[in-house]
Backbone as a ProteinNet text record, in pm:
[ID]
protein_1_A
[PRIMARY]
MPTPTRGQRLGGSPAHQRHILANLATALFQHGRIITTEAKARRLRPVAERLITFAKRGDLHARRHVLTVVTDKGVVHRLFTEIAPEFSERDGGYTRITKIGPRKGDNAAMAVIELVRGEPATARPRRRARRAETAAPAPAAATAATGTEQPWQETAGAAEAPAADEPDEADDAGTADADEDA
[TERTIARY]
9165.4	9241.6	9146	9189.2	9100.4	9078.3	8963.1	8929.9	9016	9079.2	9161.5	9076.4	9135.4	9065.1	9134.2	9056.8	9112.8	9184.6	9293.1	9364	9469.8	9533.4	9642	9588.8	9667.1	9632.4	9671	9585.7	9612.9	9673.6	9710.7	9772.2	9667.7	9706	9614.1	9519.8	9420	9323.8	9220.9	9140.7	9033.6	8935.1	8909.2	8820.4	8882.2	9013.6	9082.4	9074.3	9086.9	9074.5	8934.8	8832.5	8695.2	8675.4	8733.3	8720.5	8794.5	8912.6	8987.3	8906.1	8851.6	8774.6	8646.3	8582.7	8461.4	8493.4	8604	8642.9	8682.5	8752.1	8788.3	8663.7	8568.3	8444.4	8366.3	8362	8293.3	8357.8	8489.8	8560.5	8540.3	8538.5	8518.1	8380.3	8277.2	8142	8122.6	8197.2	8184.7	8253.6	8372.2	8452.3	8452.3	8416.4	8416.2	8547.4	8657.5	8788.5	8878.5	8964.8	9059.5	9194	9298.2	9433.6	9473.1	9514.8	9553.3	9658.4	9701.2	9798.2	9728	9805.6	9747.8	9681.2	9743.7	9687.3	9550.9	9540.1	9411.5	9308.7	9351.6	9258.2	9205	9293.3	9248.9	9154.5	9177.7	9087.5	8956.2	8958.9	8838.8	8743.9	8797.1	8712.8	8593.4	8610.3	8492.5	8394.8	8446.4	8358.4	8271.8	8334.1	8260.5	8160	8199.5	8107.8	7989.4	8012.1	7902	7805.3	7858.9	7772.6	7691.3	7750.9	7676.9	7566.9	7595.2	7492.8	7376.4	7406.6	7299.2	7220.4	7290.3	7222.7	7134	7171.1	7087.3	6954.2	6953.3	6826.5	6731.9	6785.5	6710.1	6608.1	6594.8	6494	6551.3	6465.6	6504.1	6609.2	6595.2	6693.3	6832	6837.7	6965.6	7025	6941.3	6990.7	7047.3	6978.9	7028.6	7157.6	7168.9	7292.1	7409.2	7386.6	7492.3	7528.2	7429.8	7456.7	7544	7550	7640.7	7786.2	7811.5	7948.8	7978.2	7896.4	7914.4	7822.8	7881.2	7799.8	7754.6	7806.4	7765.9	7635.9	7527.5	7396.5	7390	7462.5	7464.6	7527.9	7634.4	7701.1	7611.7	7542.3	7450.8	7337.1	7286.1	7179.8	7230.5	7351.5	7409.8	7430.4	7473	7493.5	7362.5	7254.8	7126.1	7057.3	7074.2	6999.6	7077.2	7210.1	7288.9	7374.7	7448.9	7547.6	7480.5	7392.6	7329.1	7246.9	7168.9	7096.1	7187.6	7308	7402.5	7444	7448.4	7494.1	7378.5	7258.9	7143	7155.2	7221.4	7235.9	7360.6	7448	7576.2	7568.6	7618.3	7620.7	7763.1	7800.6	7934	8034.4	8156	8261.3	8237.2	8199.1	8165.2	8287.8	8400.9	8520.6	8635.1	8730.5	8850	8971.4	9073.3	9197.9	9305.4	9371.7	9478.8	9604.7	9711.8	9837.3	9903.3	9956.6	10016.7	10163.5	10222	10363.6	10386.8	10512.4	10544.6	10529.2	10502.1	10492.1	10633	10650.2	10782.4	10848.4	10774.7	10835.1	10882.8	10797.8	10832.1	10830.8	10815	10818.4	10705	10594.3	10479.1	10408	10364	10293.1	10157.9	10131.4	10007.9	9915.7	9786.6	9687	9570.7	9500.2	9376.8	9263	9168.5	9047.6	8934.2	8855.9	8750.3	8627.2	8514.9	8390.2	8389.2	8348.9	8344.1	8217.6	8233.6	8118.8	8085.5	7965	7925.7	7862.3	7840.4	7774.8	7873.3	7823.6	7912.7	7978.2	8100.4	8173.7	8113.9	8100.5	8051.5	8169.6	8160.8	8270.1	8273	8387.3	8402.7	8441.2	8402	8444.5	8595.8	8654.8	8799.4	8841.2	8966.5	9017.8	9003.5	9037.5	9028	8883.2	8794.1	8652.9	8601.4	8646.1	8603.4	8658.4	8782.7	8841.1	8765.8	8729.5	8657.2	8520	8455.7	8324.6	8334.9	8439.6	8452.7	8500.9	8580.8	8633.6	8534.7	8447.9	8356.7	8254.9	8194.8	8094.7	8151.1	8274.3	8329.5	8341.8	8404.3	8410.4	8272.6	8184.4	8051.2	7977.5	7996	7930.4	7988.3	8119.3	8182.3	8137.1	8126	8084.6	7936.3	7860.4	7717.3	7693.9	7780.3	7765.4	7799.8	7905.1	7944.1	7860.8	7836.2	7753.8	7820.8	7952.4	8019.9	8076.2	8119.3	8183.5	8082.6	8110.5	8031.9	8088.9	8011.5	8062.2	8184	8186.8	8301.9	8424.7	8410.2	8524.4	8575.6	8485.4	8522.9	8613.6	8579.9	8660.5	8796.2	8803.2	8931.3	9019.4	8964.9	9043.2	9088.2	9003	9038.4	9148.3	9148.5	9250.4	9385.2	9386.6	9513	9571.1	9490.1	9538.8	9628.1	9590.3	9679.7	9809.3	9805.7	9926.8	10025.7	9977.5	10065.7	10123.1	10048.8	10096.4	10205.6	10196.8	10290	10435	10468.3	10608.7	10665.5	10582.5	10631.9	10676	10597.5	10633.3	10761.2	10775.3	10895.5	11016.4	11000.9	11111.3	11149.8	11050.6	11079.1	11154.5	11114.2	11181	11324.3	11346.7	11481.5	11571.9	11520.3	11602.7	11629.1	11536.1	11557.9	11670.7	11676.5	11783.8	11917.2	11918.1	12042.2	12090.6	11998.2	12036.5	12095.2	12042.5	12092.7	12233.2	12262.5	12394.2	12499.7	12464.7	12561.3	12598.4
-1733.2	-1615.1	-1513	-1449.5	-1353.5	-1228.4	-1168	-1045.7	-930.9	-854.7	-742.9	-637.4	-573.7	-469.6	-336.1	-230.6	-96.6	-67.2	5.5	41.8	-60.6	-37	-123.8	-257	-362.3	-493	-494.6	-550.4	-554.9	-688.3	-768.6	-896.8	-1005.7	-1125.7	-1237.5	-1246.9	-1328	-1353	-1240.7	-1237.2	-1138	-1150.2	-1271.3	-1289.7	-1228.8	-1244.1	-1186.4	-1033.8	-975.9	-830.1	-783.9	-856.5	-820.4	-827	-928.8	-941.7	-829	-794.1	-683.5	-554.7	-524.5	-401.1	-404.1	-520.3	-531.1	-506.9	-563.2	-542.9	-398.3	-336.1	-194.9	-106.4	-135.1	-56.4	-73.7	-196.2	-220.5	-140.6	-143.2	-68.7	81.8	130.3	273.6	317.8	241	278.5	259.6	167.6	142.7	251.4	294.3	387.8	530.6	549.6	684.2	722.5	666.2	690.4	572.4	538.4	429.7	470.8	408.6	430.8	306.1	325.5	214.2	264.5	178.6	223.2	309.8	391.7	479.6	399.2	288.4	207.3	151.5	101.9	48.7	159.8	276.4	389.1	433.2	437.7	477.7	374.6	246.9	142.9	141	180.7	177.7	292.6	407.1	526.4	503.3	453.6	435.5	331	229.3	126.7	188	263.5	323.9	426.8	506.6	609.4	546.2	436.7	368.1	309.9	255.3	199.5	309	425.1	536.3	582.9	585.6	625.4	527.1	397.9	299.1	323	352.8	374.3	497.9	597.1	716.8	684.1	584.1	542.6	488.2	406.9	362.3	252.4	197.8	94.3	-44.4	-143.3	-279	-335.4	-306.6	-356	-298.2	-169.7	-107.2	-170.1	-197.5	-259.2	-398.5	-474.7	-608.9	-601.9	-502.4	-486.2	-451.9	-364.1	-327.8	-447.9	-530.4	-648.6	-751.1	-747.5	-839	-799.5	-671.8	-625.8	-619.5	-547.3	-531.7	-633.3	-737	-846.7	-824.6	-725.4	-695.6	-615	-675.8	-610.7	-484.3	-481.8	-362.1	-243.8	-269.6	-163.2	-116.7	-209.6	-172	-86.8	-123.9	-44.3	97	106.8	238.7	317.9	250.7	317.3	375.8	301.6	347.2	449.4	438.2	526	649.3	642.3	755	821	740.6	796.4	851.9	774.3	818.9	946.7	964.2	1090.9	1213	1194.4	1306.1	1355.4	1264	1298	1320.5	1342.6	1357.5	1480.1	1585.5	1707.5	1705.5	1609.6	1605.6	1507.7	1549.4	1462.7	1413.3	1307.7	1251.9	1321.4	1269.5	1326.7	1300.3	1178	1145.3	1110.9	1082.6	1042	1137.2	1138.7	1222.3	1135.7	1144.4	1071.8	1173.7	1152.8	1241	1157.1	1194.8	1121.1	1156.5	1054.5	1078.7	1037.2	996.2	962.3	812.7	772.4	629.5	556.8	426.3	339.7	307.4	292.4	273.7	142.1	34.4	-96.1	-119.2	-90.7	-122.7	-1.6	117.3	242.5	250.8	181.6	188.3	322.1	380.9	509.2	487.5	561.5	545.8	664.4	640.7	745.8	721.5	829.4	821.4	843	750.6	770.7	787.4	893.6	924.8	973.4	962	1014.7	1164.8	1239.5	1384.8	1420.6	1489.7	1529.4	1675.2	1715.6	1855	1882.2	2010.2	2052.2	2054.2	2043.3	2051.9	2189.1	2191.3	2317.1	2402.3	2530	2622.8	2700.7	2737.6	2811.1	2952.7	2990.1	3126.1	3216.2	3342.8	3433	3450.2	3458	3472.5	3607.5	3618.8	3739.2	3861	3847.1	3960.1	4002.5	3905.3	3938.1	4014.7	3974.8	4046.6	4188.5	4207.2	4341.4	4427	4367.9	4442.9	4485	4397.7	4432.6	4548.1	4549.9	4657	4786.1	4777.5	4897.4	4956.1	4877.2	4924.2	5027.5	5016	5115.2	5256.4	5274	5407.4	5487.7	5436.7	5516	5535.9	5441.8	5455.9	5572.4	5591.6	5702.2	5835.4	5841.3	5965.6	6002.8	5907.7	5938.9	5968	5911.5	5940.3	6086.8	6140.8	6280.8	6373.3	6342.2	6427.5	6397.4	6270.1	6230.3	6253.3	6267.3	6296.7	6172.6	6073.3	5957.1	5846.5	5770	5652.2	5535.4	5430.6	5317	5251	5242.3	5176.9	5265.3	5396.3	5485.8	5478.9	5463.2	5460.5	5341.2	5225	5107.6	5117.3	5173.3	5185.7	5285.7	5396.3	5496.8	5445.9	5372	5319.8	5215	5138.1	5034.9	5096.5	5206.8	5267.7	5354	5417.7	5511.1	5444.8	5333.9	5276.6	5225.5	5176	5125.1	5238.8	5357.7	5470.9	5522	5511.6	5562.3	5474	5344.2	5253.5	5273.9	5289.7	5308	5439	5543.2	5669	5651.2	5576.9	5554.4	5473	5374.4	5292	5375.4	5465.7	5551	5646.7	5702.9	5794.2	5722.2	5597.4	5521.6	5490.8	5461.5	5431.3	5553.3	5671.2	5791.8	5831.8	5803.8	5837.6	5752.7	5623.9	5537.9	5583.6	5628.6	5674.7	5802	5891.9	6014.9	5985	5885.3	5851.6	5794.2	5716.5	5655.8	5760.4	5867.7	5968.1	6062.1
17023.5	17060.9	17124.3	17235.1	17301.5	17217.5	17237.2	17164.5	17215.8	17128.1	17174.5	17245.3	17343.4	17417.7	17397.7	17418	17411.5	17542.1	17535.7	17657.6	17692.2	17806.7	17848.3	17898.7	17876.8	17929.8	18077	18158.6	18301.4	18343.1	18248.4	18279.8	18294.1	18257.3	18270	18151.9	18169.6	18062.9	18057.3	17951.9	17945.7	18062.7	18106.7	18221.7	18347.7	18360.8	18476.6	18473.6	18355.4	18343.3	18382	18338.2	18375.1	18525.8	18589.5	18734.6	18806.7	18757.8	18818.7	18810.3	18692.6	18675.7	18758	18769.3	18850.6	18997.6	19045.5	19185.3	19211.5	19116.7	19133.1	19134.1	19046.6	19043.1	19173	19224.9	19351.4	19463.8	19470.1	19574.5	19558.3	19434.5	19410.5	19458.5	19427.9	19469.9	19620.3	19678.4	19821.1	19903	19859.8	19939.1	19884.6	19760.1	19702.2	19637.5	19682.9	19622.6	19654	19558.3	19579.1	19522.7	19575.5	19526	19448.4	19324.3	19238.2	19139.7	19049.1	18949.5	18845.4	18776.5	18674.1	18563.1	18523.4	18415	18454.9	18577.9	18622.9	18637.8	18683	18697.8	18562.1	18462.4	18328.1	18267.9	18296.7	18246.3	18322.7	18451.6	18534.8	18503.9	18465.3	18447.2	18354.2	18230.5	18145.6	18199.3	18266.8	18323.3	18432.7	18523.2	18634.3	18583.8	18486.4	18436.2	18363.5	18293.6	18227	18330.2	18439.8	18543.9	18613.1	18635	18696	18602	18472.6	18375.7	18377.2	18387.8	18400.8	18529.2	18637.7	18765.8	18761.8	18682.8	18670.8	18604.2	18515.4	18453.8	18559.3	18648.3	18764.3	18742.4	18623.1	18601.1	18632.1	18625.7	18661.3	18566	18438.1	18341.7	18371.4	18405.1	18438	18563.5	18663.1	18786.5	18758.4	18674.6	18641.8	18561.4	18475.6	18398	18490.2	18586.7	18681.4	18767.8	18803.8	18885.9	18814.3	18681.6	18611.2	18631.9	18660.7	18683.7	18832.7	18906.9	19051.4	19118.6	19176	19228.3	19372	19440.5	19577.7	19575.2	19624.1	19616.5	19701.5	19811.4	19895.4	19823.7	19749.5	19673.8	19559.2	19494.5	19386.2	19441.6	19558.9	19621.2	19651.5	19705.4	19734.3	19605.6	19498.8	19370.3	19318.2	19328.8	19275	19365.7	19497.7	19588.3	19632.8	19640.3	19690.6	19582.7	19509.1	19415.8	19291	19228.4	19103.5	19120.6	19228.7	19243.3	19257.2	19312.7	19322.5	19184.2	19088.1	18953.9	18857.1	18907.3	18818.9	18728.6	18773.6	18693.9	18606	18627.3	18556.5	18440.5	18325.2	18207.7	18185	18250.9	18235	18324.7	18325.4	18408.2	18555.5	18589.5	18727	18810.6	18745.2	18818.1	18788.3	18880.6	18865.9	18896.6	18812.4	18835	18869.4	18983.6	19027.6	19045.4	18978.8	18990.8	19123.5	19191.9	19323.3	19330.6	19221.4	19221.9	19224.2	19222.4	19212.7	19346.6	19335.7	19452.7	19500.3	19630.2	19687.5	19645.5	19643.6	19619.8	19477.9	19378.9	19240.5	19148.4	19203.6	19126.4	19023.4	19050.5	18960.5	18979.5	18869.6	18875.7	18942.7	19049	19125.4	19102.4	19124.6	19106.2	19201.2	19231.2	19308.5	19210.8	19209.1	19129.6	19229.1	19210	19305.2	19232.2	19300.9	19247.8	19270.9	19170.7	19180.9	19257.3	19366.4	19448.8	19421.4	19453.2	19437.5	19303.2	19276.9	19154.1	19038.8	18916.2	18801.6	18795.1	18750.5	18740.1	18629.8	18658.2	18557	18503.3	18380	18317.4	18373.2	18429.2	18480	18364.8	18370.1	18263.3	18267.8	18153.2	18146.4	18199.5	18233.8	18296.6	18206.4	18081	17988.2	17969	17966.3	17949	18070.3	18191.4	18311.2	18310.2	18268	18261.1	18160.7	18048.7	17946.3	17998	18076.7	18131.3	18229.6	18310.7	18409.1	18344.8	18238.8	18173.9	18073.1	18016.6	17912	17961.2	18079.4	18118.7	18136.4	18180.9	18204.1	18074.3	17966.2	17843.5	17780.7	17798.1	17740	17805.3	17934.2	18003.4	17956.8	17934	17890.3	17749.9	17660.3	17523.7	17516.8	17608.2	17608.8	17645.6	17730.6	17769.8	17653.4	17577.8	17466	17343.3	17317.1	17203.4	17069.6	17064.7	16938.9	16872.8	16949.3	16889.8	16863.4	16761.6	16730.2	16810.6	16836.6	16913.9	16849.7	16716.2	16653.9	16664.4	16670.4	16687.1	16830.7	16924.8	17065.3	17095.6	17042.6	17071	17004	16884.6	16816.3	16889.2	16933.1	17003.7	17139.3	17207.6	17338.9	17328	17220.5	17204.3	17171	17095.8	17056.8	17167.4	17247.1	17346.7	17451.7	17516	17616	17554.3	17432.8	17370	17347.5	17316.2	17292.6	17424.2	17535.2	17663	17722.6	17704.1	17768.2	17725.1	17595.7	17560.7	17615.4	17626.6	17680.7	17824.6	17904	18042.9	18051.4	17964.3	17964.9	17925.1	17826.3	17783.9	17895.1	17965.7	18075.2	18185.6	18215.1	18319.9	18279.4	18153.1	18105.3	18111.2	18078.9	18084.2	18227.5	18318.2	18458.1	18514.8	18477.1	18524.1	18467.7	18342.6	18280.6	18348.9	18389	18456.7	18593.9	18663.4	18795.8	18788	18682.6	18668.6	18636.1	18566.3	18522.8	18630.4
[MASK]
++++++++++++++++++++++++++++++++++++++++++++++++++++++++++++++++++++++++++++++++++++++++++++++++++++++++++++++++++++++++++++++++++++++++++++++++++++++++++++++++++++++++++++++++++++++

């Protein structure tokens, strides 16, 4: 009995699945992006990322290990000389899967799997944090001039003041609409 595998079965024997994944990985490294079914893309992602990690090592043992999966020597050379150096600063996440909708003939869910190019994404500051950074220097300058409030009092007063102003504006707007209707 064949050894069970993680993920969806791609049909056929375990050897057939290995060949399908090897051919998909070869095409991905050769073209940079391929269109396939979502199930095959999800099964290909860990295989491709593991091969890129081996290629980043760059030694002879890693090259021979990759050659057991990707049998095209030209693609292996491209993987080691072009693709792996691009990902030298990135720790994982070398591929991206984008769903593109169903296939016309059999309504199979299709996806594009591609190599992520460029620098790793950096975390941008959240919107509230950016607002707090821009709003914080103004009250700090005002309290520095007076020197009467403590920092913990300043933040508590600043948090309560806008909340108290907002309902008054809403109430004024509501009464203005009522006056116009009458």
